[in-house]
Tab-separated table of C-alpha atoms in Angstrom:
chain	number	residue	atom	x	y	z
A	1	MET	CA	-147.336	74.893	144.385
A	2	ILE	CA	-147.966	77.411	147.037
A	3	HIS	CA	-147.698	75.917	150.612
A	4	ASP	CA	-149.576	77.692	152.915
A	5	ALA	CA	-147.679	76.251	155.799
A	6	PHE	CA	-143.970	77.742	155.804
A	7	GLU	CA	-142.341	74.096	156.847
A	8	GLU	CA	-143.715	72.898	153.517
A	9	PHE	CA	-142.441	75.246	151.576
A	10	ALA	CA	-139.070	75.273	153.340
A	11	ALA	CA	-138.796	71.433	152.933
A	12	ALA	CA	-140.137	72.549	149.477
A	13	LEU	CA	-137.285	74.386	147.991
A	14	SER	CA	-134.077	73.155	146.003
A	15	PRO	CA	-131.059	73.436	148.167
A	16	MET	CA	-128.274	76.060	146.910
A	17	SER	CA	-131.396	78.497	145.628
A	18	ALA	CA	-132.010	81.691	145.728
A	19	LEU	CA	-135.609	82.834	147.196
A	20	MET	CA	-136.998	86.625	145.882
A	21	GLY	CA	-139.192	87.787	147.753
A	22	LEU	CA	-142.816	90.008	146.834
A	23	ASP	CA	-143.936	92.945	148.523
A	24	LEU	CA	-147.027	93.140	146.817
A	25	GLY	CA	-148.876	96.543	146.604
A	26	GLU	CA	-152.188	98.468	144.270
A	27	LYS	CA	-149.957	100.288	142.385
A	28	THR	CA	-146.343	98.589	142.713
A	29	ILE	CA	-144.541	95.020	143.443
A	30	GLY	CA	-141.303	95.864	145.550
A	31	VAL	CA	-139.106	92.832	144.860
A	32	ALA	CA	-136.225	91.406	146.643
A	33	VAL	CA	-134.283	88.430	146.311
A	34	SER	CA	-131.504	85.825	148.603
A	35	ASP	CA	-127.885	84.773	148.245
A	36	ARG	CA	-127.878	81.034	147.242
A	37	MET	CA	-126.809	80.326	150.728
A	38	ARG	CA	-129.911	81.949	151.507
A	39	GLY	CA	-128.457	84.711	154.355
A	40	VAL	CA	-128.990	87.581	153.341
A	41	ALA	CA	-132.272	89.210	151.459
A	42	THR	CA	-131.348	91.856	149.079
A	43	PRO	CA	-133.570	94.729	147.790
A	44	LEU	CA	-134.099	94.433	144.382
A	45	GLU	CA	-136.541	96.751	142.272
A	46	THR	CA	-140.098	98.208	142.709
A	47	VAL	CA	-142.403	96.723	139.823
A	48	ARG	CA	-145.512	99.759	138.329
A	49	ARG	CA	-148.512	97.292	138.336
A	50	LYS	CA	-150.654	97.533	134.927
A	51	LYS	CA	-151.604	93.939	133.921
A	52	PHE	CA	-151.106	90.424	135.604
A	53	THR	CA	-149.767	89.197	132.565
A	54	LEU	CA	-147.702	92.478	132.259
A	55	ASP	CA	-146.016	92.509	135.698
A	56	SER	CA	-145.980	88.868	135.886
A	57	ALA	CA	-143.623	88.038	132.445
A	58	ARG	CA	-140.934	90.185	134.416
A	59	LEU	CA	-141.301	88.571	137.672
A	60	ILE	CA	-140.721	85.602	135.534
A	61	GLU	CA	-137.779	87.611	134.023
A	62	ILE	CA	-136.010	87.987	137.427
A	63	VAL	CA	-137.052	84.603	137.906
A	64	THR	CA	-134.367	82.963	135.160
A	65	ASP	CA	-132.761	85.387	135.625
A	66	ARG	CA	-131.774	85.339	139.388
A	67	GLU	CA	-131.508	81.238	139.547
A	68	ILE	CA	-134.626	81.522	142.076
A	69	GLY	CA	-136.074	78.806	143.503
A	70	GLY	CA	-138.523	79.887	145.270
A	71	ILE	CA	-140.898	83.238	146.312
A	72	VAL	CA	-141.805	83.994	149.121
A	73	LEU	CA	-144.921	86.286	149.303
A	74	GLY	CA	-146.447	88.964	151.593
A	75	LEU	CA	-149.097	88.516	153.391
A	76	PRO	CA	-150.652	91.076	155.371
A	77	ARG	CA	-152.339	90.553	157.812
A	78	ASN	CA	-154.281	92.268	160.095
A	79	MET	CA	-153.075	93.789	163.258
A	80	ASP	CA	-155.345	90.626	164.819
A	81	GLY	CA	-154.801	88.143	162.611
A	82	SER	CA	-157.071	87.469	160.851
A	83	GLU	CA	-157.592	88.163	156.823
A	84	GLY	CA	-159.209	90.233	155.234
A	85	PRO	CA	-159.167	91.202	151.367
A	86	ARG	CA	-155.813	92.203	151.272
A	87	CYS	CA	-154.762	88.973	151.720
A	88	GLN	CA	-157.155	87.359	149.289
A	89	SER	CA	-155.774	89.254	146.648
A	90	THR	CA	-152.536	88.686	148.231
A	91	ARG	CA	-153.107	84.717	147.582
A	92	ALA	CA	-155.254	85.453	144.278
A	93	PHE	CA	-152.687	86.403	142.766
A	94	ALA	CA	-149.969	83.496	144.409
A	95	ARG	CA	-152.666	81.362	142.460
A	96	ASN	CA	-152.055	83.161	139.078
A	97	LEU	CA	-148.353	83.277	139.606
A	98	ALA	CA	-148.016	79.231	139.891
A	99	ARG	CA	-149.938	78.891	136.659
A	100	LEU	CA	-146.458	79.963	135.472
A	101	THR	CA	-144.038	78.411	137.500
A	102	ASP	CA	-143.940	75.570	139.173
A	103	LEU	CA	-141.454	76.864	142.061
A	104	PRO	CA	-142.565	76.693	145.731
A	105	ILE	CA	-144.748	79.257	146.232
A	106	GLY	CA	-144.851	80.516	150.493
A	107	PHE	CA	-146.227	82.862	152.464
A	108	TRP	CA	-145.285	85.532	155.434
A	109	ASP	CA	-146.604	87.002	157.973
A	110	GLU	CA	-145.266	91.456	156.496
A	111	ARG	CA	-147.030	92.972	159.237
A	112	LEU	CA	-145.245	96.190	160.105
A	113	SER	CA	-142.902	95.290	156.945
A	114	THR	CA	-143.153	98.602	155.240
A	115	VAL	CA	-143.526	100.742	159.131
A	116	ALA	CA	-139.186	98.848	159.491
A	117	ALA	CA	-138.562	100.235	156.366
A	118	GLU	CA	-140.209	104.268	156.795
A	119	LYS	CA	-137.920	103.657	159.856
A	120	ALA	CA	-134.222	102.116	158.596
A	121	LEU	CA	-134.809	104.078	155.889
A	122	LEU	CA	-135.366	107.848	157.882
A	123	GLU	CA	-132.709	106.677	160.064
A	124	ALA	CA	-130.160	106.970	157.101
A	125	ASP	CA	-131.343	110.620	156.115
A	126	THR	CA	-133.331	109.162	152.836
A	127	THR	CA	-135.426	112.289	151.432
A	128	ARG	CA	-139.311	111.957	151.402
A	129	LYS	CA	-139.088	111.223	146.742
A	130	ARG	CA	-136.055	108.988	147.856
A	131	ARG	CA	-138.231	106.844	149.783
A	132	GLY	CA	-141.508	106.176	147.974
A	133	GLN	CA	-139.264	105.513	144.961
A	134	VAL	CA	-137.514	102.260	147.062
A	135	ILE	CA	-139.397	101.767	150.181
A	136	ASP	CA	-141.468	98.738	148.831
A	137	HIS	CA	-139.033	96.152	146.977
A	138	VAL	CA	-136.712	97.785	151.063
A	139	ALA	CA	-140.642	96.013	151.787
A	140	ALA	CA	-139.665	93.039	150.996
A	141	GLY	CA	-136.381	92.687	151.500
A	142	TYR	CA	-137.861	92.622	155.651
A	143	ILE	CA	-140.277	90.078	154.449
A	144	LEU	CA	-137.637	87.955	152.700
A	145	GLN	CA	-135.100	89.110	154.785
A	146	GLY	CA	-137.248	87.089	158.135
A	147	ALA	CA	-138.082	84.251	155.694
A	148	LEU	CA	-134.455	83.440	155.608
A	149	ASP	CA	-133.981	83.833	159.452
A	150	ARG	CA	-137.087	80.988	159.491
A	151	LEU	CA	-134.900	79.017	157.636
A	152	ARG	CA	-131.682	78.622	159.433
A	153	PHE	CA	-133.951	76.587	162.295
A	154	LEU	CA	-136.344	74.791	159.485
């Protein structure tokens, strides 16, 4: 089930279950997962987008293997807080994914998550090639960590 309000998403989560964070791009999907205590987000992998059926099959495989209890999708709002075409695309992806799983799906404002991930990778002296390989799932980690931090106060 899709929850627009983060508080509703939090209430729908089963206790002691890990979460999965997704950073949806046009060509890739960055994936991060949390521990069962929901304290730390760990970047996991980048899924190269092909078709929704193939992409979703890999995501559902991760959900099953890692016993995920909820999915956090980064919502790419404009800097003024409004929603543009990328938000519509993310919401459409969530609707399609919700048909394949009963897990709660929530949204997290992802403004500047890729910028933060890029900055962290630059500070870690990561090569340009390596940054290109990991930026999406590192950004997913930032998205998920933001959501985890918010969950602590609900």
